[in-house]
């Protein structure tokens, strides 16, 4: 009986080298956290920082709530990471509901606290589907925010990129043109929104190169343990979740350990395929849970460094 194409693929899988064998660990990693809302969450965050610090991240970042709703907690968290963990920490900053003067004040406080890296974002209105409306005395776009921040202090600046196109963009090319404006305004790198198809990232990377973008674009990796929650995130940022993920997580609602294993496997395979395509710099959305990110980094050959080994 002549095997089908699918069968041939399966036969080859049976004899292929293991995906993660022999990786030299030549990757750089960074991690995103969100500011804690309670004392218990503060402990959880600090545990995450402590567990991931030995991997020697290039930087860690701390998010900023809609409309600056977590401004003080973001500032305190970033300052603590820099002061106590001695890690390079980036603070998120958005244009939402803030004048240029208010943003200047926040940026100056960050600089005084030792923050030298900002993740500059336009931000969203806070309500799902609500259009972004600039503050009458604020910045109208992330590109304007980048330019304004560079005029305040010589910050290193990261901006957002959208492999599957931002929902507000008129077209994929319009979205890439907007990314180029942000980089031309002085940003150092782009960090992508999460995605689950390596092809989506590679196509986006090629399109960026064709548009003259040569700055680093770090793939944003979200290890998914809750598909329903991931769908909410995806709807807000234009990412797509493949149907097969529902099948993988079906029946695991009451089995957290199994869910963790499945999540790590899916995300690690995505990272390995990105690695095969030349990616050597990964950014992990940790949701303040370090175990999955640590496991994936380990599978990519990353090991503790220096005094933290």
Coordinates of C-alpha atoms in Angstrom, one line a residue:
X1 CA 0.0 0.0 0.0
X2 CA 1.4 3.4 -1.0
X3 CA 1.7 5.7 2.0
X4 CA -0.1 9.0 2.0
X5 CA 1.7 12.3 2.4
X6 CA 0.5 12.5 6.0
X7 CA 1.8 9.0 6.6
X8 CA 5.2 9.9 5.1
X9 CA 5.4 12.9 7.4
X10 CA 4.7 10.7 10.4
X11 CA 7.3 8.1 9.3
X12 CA 9.9 10.8 9.1
X13 CA 8.9 12.2 12.5
X14 CA 9.6 8.7 13.9
X15 CA 13.3 8.9 12.9
X16 CA 14.0 12.7 13.1
X17 CA 16.5 14.0 15.6
X18 CA 14.9 15.1 18.9
X19 CA 13.9 18.8 18.5
X20 CA 15.9 20.0 21.5
X21 CA 19.1 17.8 21.2
X22 CA 22.4 19.6 21.2
X23 CA 21.2 23.2 21.4
X24 CA 24.2 25.3 22.5
X25 CA 22.2 27.8 24.5
X26 CA 23.2 30.7 22.3
X27 CA 20.0 32.6 22.9
X28 CA 19.2 35.8 24.7
X29 CA 16.0 36.1 26.7
X30 CA 13.8 38.7 28.3
X31 CA 10.7 38.6 30.5
X32 CA 7.6 40.6 31.0
X33 CA 5.9 41.0 34.4
X34 CA 2.8 42.9 35.6
X35 CA 2.7 45.0 38.7
X36 CA 1.1 43.3 41.8
X37 CA -2.3 44.3 43.1
X38 CA -1.9 42.7 46.6
X39 CA 0.7 41.6 49.1
X40 CA 0.3 38.0 48.0
X41 CA 0.8 39.0 44.3
X42 CA 3.8 40.9 45.3
X43 CA 5.3 37.7 46.8
X44 CA 4.4 35.9 43.6
X45 CA 6.0 38.5 41.4
X46 CA 9.2 38.5 43.5
X47 CA 9.4 34.7 43.3
X48 CA 9.1 35.0 39.5
X49 CA 11.9 37.5 39.4
X50 CA 14.1 35.4 41.7
X51 CA 13.5 32.2 39.7
X52 CA 14.2 33.8 36.3
X53 CA 17.2 36.1 37.3
X54 CA 19.7 33.2 37.1
X55 CA 19.1 33.0 33.3
X56 CA 20.7 36.4 32.9
X57 CA 17.9 38.1 31.0
X58 CA 18.8 41.0 28.7
X59 CA 16.1 42.9 30.4
X60 CA 12.8 42.5 32.1
X61 CA 9.8 44.7 31.6
X62 CA 6.8 45.7 33.8
X63 CA 3.5 46.5 32.2
X64 CA 1.4 49.6 32.7
X65 CA -2.4 49.5 33.1
X66 CA -4.9 51.2 30.8
X67 CA -5.0 54.9 31.4
X68 CA -2.0 54.7 33.7
X69 CA -4.1 52.8 36.2
X70 CA -1.0 51.0 37.6
X71 CA 1.4 53.9 37.3
X72 CA 2.6 54.0 40.9
X73 CA 2.8 50.2 41.2
X74 CA 4.7 49.9 37.9
X75 CA 7.2 52.5 39.1
X76 CA 7.7 50.8 42.5
X77 CA 8.1 47.4 40.9
X78 CA 10.6 48.6 38.3
X79 CA 12.6 50.5 41.0
X80 CA 12.7 47.4 43.2
X81 CA 13.8 45.1 40.4
X82 CA 16.7 47.5 39.6
X83 CA 17.6 48.2 43.2
X84 CA 17.3 44.7 44.7
X85 CA 17.5 42.2 41.9
X86 CA 20.1 44.3 40.0
X87 CA 18.4 43.4 36.7
X88 CA 18.0 45.9 33.8
X89 CA 14.3 46.7 34.0
X90 CA 12.1 48.5 31.5
X91 CA 8.9 50.3 32.4
X92 CA 6.0 50.4 30.1
X93 CA 4.6 53.8 29.2
X94 CA 1.5 54.6 27.2
X95 CA -0.1 57.7 25.6
X96 CA -3.6 57.0 27.1
X97 CA -5.2 59.7 29.2
X98 CA -2.0 61.6 29.8
X99 CA -0.7 65.0 28.7
X100 CA 2.8 65.5 27.4
X101 CA 3.6 67.2 30.7
X102 CA 2.3 64.3 32.7
X103 CA 4.4 61.8 30.6
X104 CA 7.4 64.0 31.0
X105 CA 7.0 63.9 34.8
X106 CA 6.6 60.1 34.8
X107 CA 9.7 59.7 32.5
X108 CA 11.8 62.0 34.6
X109 CA 10.9 60.0 37.7
X110 CA 11.8 56.8 36.0
X111 CA 15.2 58.3 35.0
X112 CA 15.8 59.4 38.6
X113 CA 15.0 55.9 39.8
X114 CA 17.6 54.5 37.5
X115 CA 15.3 53.3 34.7
X116 CA 17.1 53.6 31.4
X117 CA 14.8 51.5 29.2
X118 CA 11.1 52.2 28.4
X119 CA 8.6 50.1 26.4
X120 CA 6.7 52.9 24.6
X121 CA 3.2 52.0 23.5
X122 CA 0.2 54.0 22.2
X123 CA -2.1 52.0 24.5
X124 CA -5.7 51.2 24.2
X125 CA -8.8 53.0 25.6
X126 CA -9.4 50.3 28.2
X127 CA -12.8 49.2 26.9
X128 CA -12.7 46.4 24.4
X129 CA -13.4 47.7 20.9
X130 CA -13.3 51.3 22.0
X131 CA -11.3 53.5 19.7
X132 CA -8.1 55.2 20.9
X133 CA -8.7 58.9 21.5
X134 CA -5.5 61.0 22.2
X135 CA -5.4 63.3 25.2
X136 CA -6.0 66.8 23.9
X137 CA -2.6 67.8 25.2
X138 CA -0.9 64.4 24.7
X139 CA 0.8 62.3 22.1
X140 CA -1.4 60.9 19.3
X141 CA 0.8 57.9 18.5
X142 CA 3.6 55.7 19.8
X143 CA 5.9 57.3 17.3
X144 CA 5.2 60.7 18.8
X145 CA 5.7 59.2 22.3
X146 CA 9.1 57.8 21.3
X147 CA 10.2 61.1 19.9
X148 CA 9.1 62.9 23.0
X149 CA 10.8 60.4 25.3
X150 CA 14.1 60.8 23.4
X151 CA 13.9 64.5 23.9
X152 CA 13.5 64.1 27.7
X153 CA 16.5 61.7 28.2
X154 CA 18.6 59.2 26.2
X155 CA 16.3 56.3 27.0
X156 CA 16.7 52.9 25.3
X157 CA 13.2 52.4 23.9
X158 CA 11.4 49.3 22.8
X159 CA 8.1 49.4 20.8
X160 CA 5.4 46.9 19.8
X161 CA 5.1 45.0 16.6
X162 CA 2.2 42.9 15.4
X163 CA 2.9 39.9 13.2
X164 CA -0.8 39.4 12.4
X165 CA -1.5 43.2 12.1
X166 CA -2.9 45.5 14.8
X167 CA -6.7 45.7 14.7
X168 CA -6.6 49.4 14.1
X169 CA -4.3 49.2 11.1
X170 CA -5.8 49.9 7.7
X171 CA -3.7 47.1 6.2
X172 CA -0.7 44.9 7.0
X173 CA 1.6 47.3 5.1
X174 CA 0.1 50.3 7.0
X175 CA 0.9 48.5 10.2
X176 CA 4.5 47.9 9.1
X177 CA 4.8 51.6 8.0
X178 CA 3.7 52.6 11.5
X179 CA 6.4 50.3 13.0
X180 CA 9.0 52.0 10.8
X181 CA 7.9 55.4 12.1
X182 CA 8.4 54.3 15.7
X183 CA 11.8 52.9 14.9
X184 CA 12.8 56.0 12.9
X185 CA 11.7 58.1 15.8
X186 CA 14.4 56.6 17.9
X187 CA 13.3 53.1 19.2
X188 CA 16.0 50.5 19.5
X189 CA 14.0 47.3 18.9
X190 CA 10.5 46.0 18.5
X191 CA 8.8 43.3 20.7
X192 CA 6.1 41.4 18.9
X193 CA 2.7 40.6 20.1
X194 CA 2.3 36.9 20.8
X195 CA 1.5 34.5 18.0
X196 CA 1.3 30.7 17.6
X197 CA 2.4 30.2 14.0
X198 CA 6.2 30.5 13.2
X199 CA 5.2 31.2 9.6
X200 CA 3.3 34.3 10.7
X201 CA 6.4 35.6 12.4
X202 CA 8.7 34.8 9.5
X203 CA 6.4 36.4 6.9
X204 CA 6.2 39.5 9.1
X205 CA 10.0 39.6 9.5
X206 CA 10.4 39.3 5.7
X207 CA 7.9 42.1 5.1
X208 CA 9.6 44.3 7.6
X209 CA 13.0 43.8 5.9
X210 CA 11.4 44.5 2.5
X211 CA 10.2 47.8 4.0
X212 CA 13.7 48.8 5.1
X213 CA 13.4 47.8 8.8
X214 CA 16.6 46.4 10.1
X215 CA 16.1 46.8 13.9
X216 CA 15.8 43.7 16.0
X217 CA 12.3 42.2 16.2
X218 CA 11.9 40.0 19.3
X219 CA 9.2 37.4 19.1
X220 CA 6.8 37.6 22.0
X221 CA 6.1 34.2 23.5
X222 CA 3.0 33.5 25.5
X223 CA 2.8 30.0 27.1
X224 CA -0.9 29.4 27.2
X225 CA -2.5 27.5 30.1
X226 CA -6.0 29.0 29.7
X227 CA -7.2 29.1 26.1
X228 CA -10.3 31.2 27.0
X229 CA -8.1 33.8 28.6
X230 CA -5.7 33.7 25.6
X231 CA -8.6 34.2 23.2
X232 CA -9.5 37.4 25.1
X233 CA -5.9 38.7 24.8
X234 CA -5.9 37.7 21.2
X235 CA -9.1 39.6 20.3
X236 CA -7.6 42.8 21.7
X237 CA -4.4 42.6 19.7
X238 CA -5.2 40.9 16.4
X239 CA -3.6 37.6 17.1
X240 CA -5.1 34.3 16.0
X241 CA -5.3 31.1 18.0
X242 CA -5.3 27.9 16.0
X243 CA -8.3 25.5 16.5
X244 CA -6.0 22.6 17.4
X245 CA -5.1 24.4 20.7
X246 CA -8.7 23.9 22.0
X247 CA -8.3 20.2 21.4
X248 CA -5.0 20.0 23.2
X249 CA -6.4 21.7 26.3
X250 CA -9.8 20.0 26.3
X251 CA -10.5 18.2 29.5
X252 CA -7.6 19.7 31.5
X253 CA -9.5 22.4 33.4
X254 CA -9.2 20.5 36.6
X255 CA -5.7 19.2 35.9
X256 CA -3.3 22.1 36.4
X257 CA -0.1 20.0 36.2
X258 CA -1.1 18.4 32.9
X259 CA -2.1 21.8 31.6
X260 CA 1.3 23.2 32.5
X261 CA 3.0 20.3 30.7
X262 CA 0.9 20.8 27.5
X263 CA 1.5 24.6 27.6
X264 CA 5.3 24.2 28.0
X265 CA 5.4 21.7 25.1
X266 CA 3.4 23.9 22.7
X267 CA 5.4 27.0 23.5
X268 CA 8.8 25.2 23.4
X269 CA 8.1 23.7 20.0
X270 CA 7.2 27.2 18.7
X271 CA 10.4 28.6 20.1
X272 CA 12.4 25.7 18.6
X273 CA 11.0 26.3 15.1
X274 CA 11.7 30.0 15.5
X275 CA 15.3 29.1 16.5
X276 CA 15.6 27.0 13.3
X277 CA 14.6 30.1 11.4
X278 CA 17.4 32.1 12.9
X279 CA 15.8 33.6 15.9
X280 CA 18.2 34.0 18.9
X281 CA 16.4 36.5 21.0
X282 CA 13.1 35.6 22.8
X283 CA 10.7 37.7 24.9
X284 CA 8.4 35.8 27.3
X285 CA 5.1 37.1 28.6
X286 CA 5.3 35.4 32.0
X287 CA 2.0 36.5 33.6
X288 CA 4.1 36.5 36.7
X289 CA 4.4 32.7 36.5
X290 CA 8.0 31.7 36.0
X291 CA 7.9 27.9 35.7
X292 CA 6.9 27.7 32.0
X293 CA 9.3 30.4 30.8
X294 CA 12.2 28.8 32.8
X295 CA 11.4 25.3 31.4
X296 CA 11.3 26.6 27.8
X297 CA 14.6 28.5 28.2
X298 CA 16.1 25.4 29.6
X299 CA 15.0 23.3 26.6
X300 CA 16.5 25.9 24.3
X301 CA 19.9 25.3 26.0
X302 CA 19.8 28.3 28.3
X303 CA 21.5 27.7 31.7
X304 CA 22.1 29.8 34.8
X305 CA 25.0 32.2 34.5
X306 CA 27.6 33.8 36.8
X307 CA 26.9 34.1 40.5
X308 CA 23.4 32.9 40.0
X309 CA 24.4 29.5 38.6

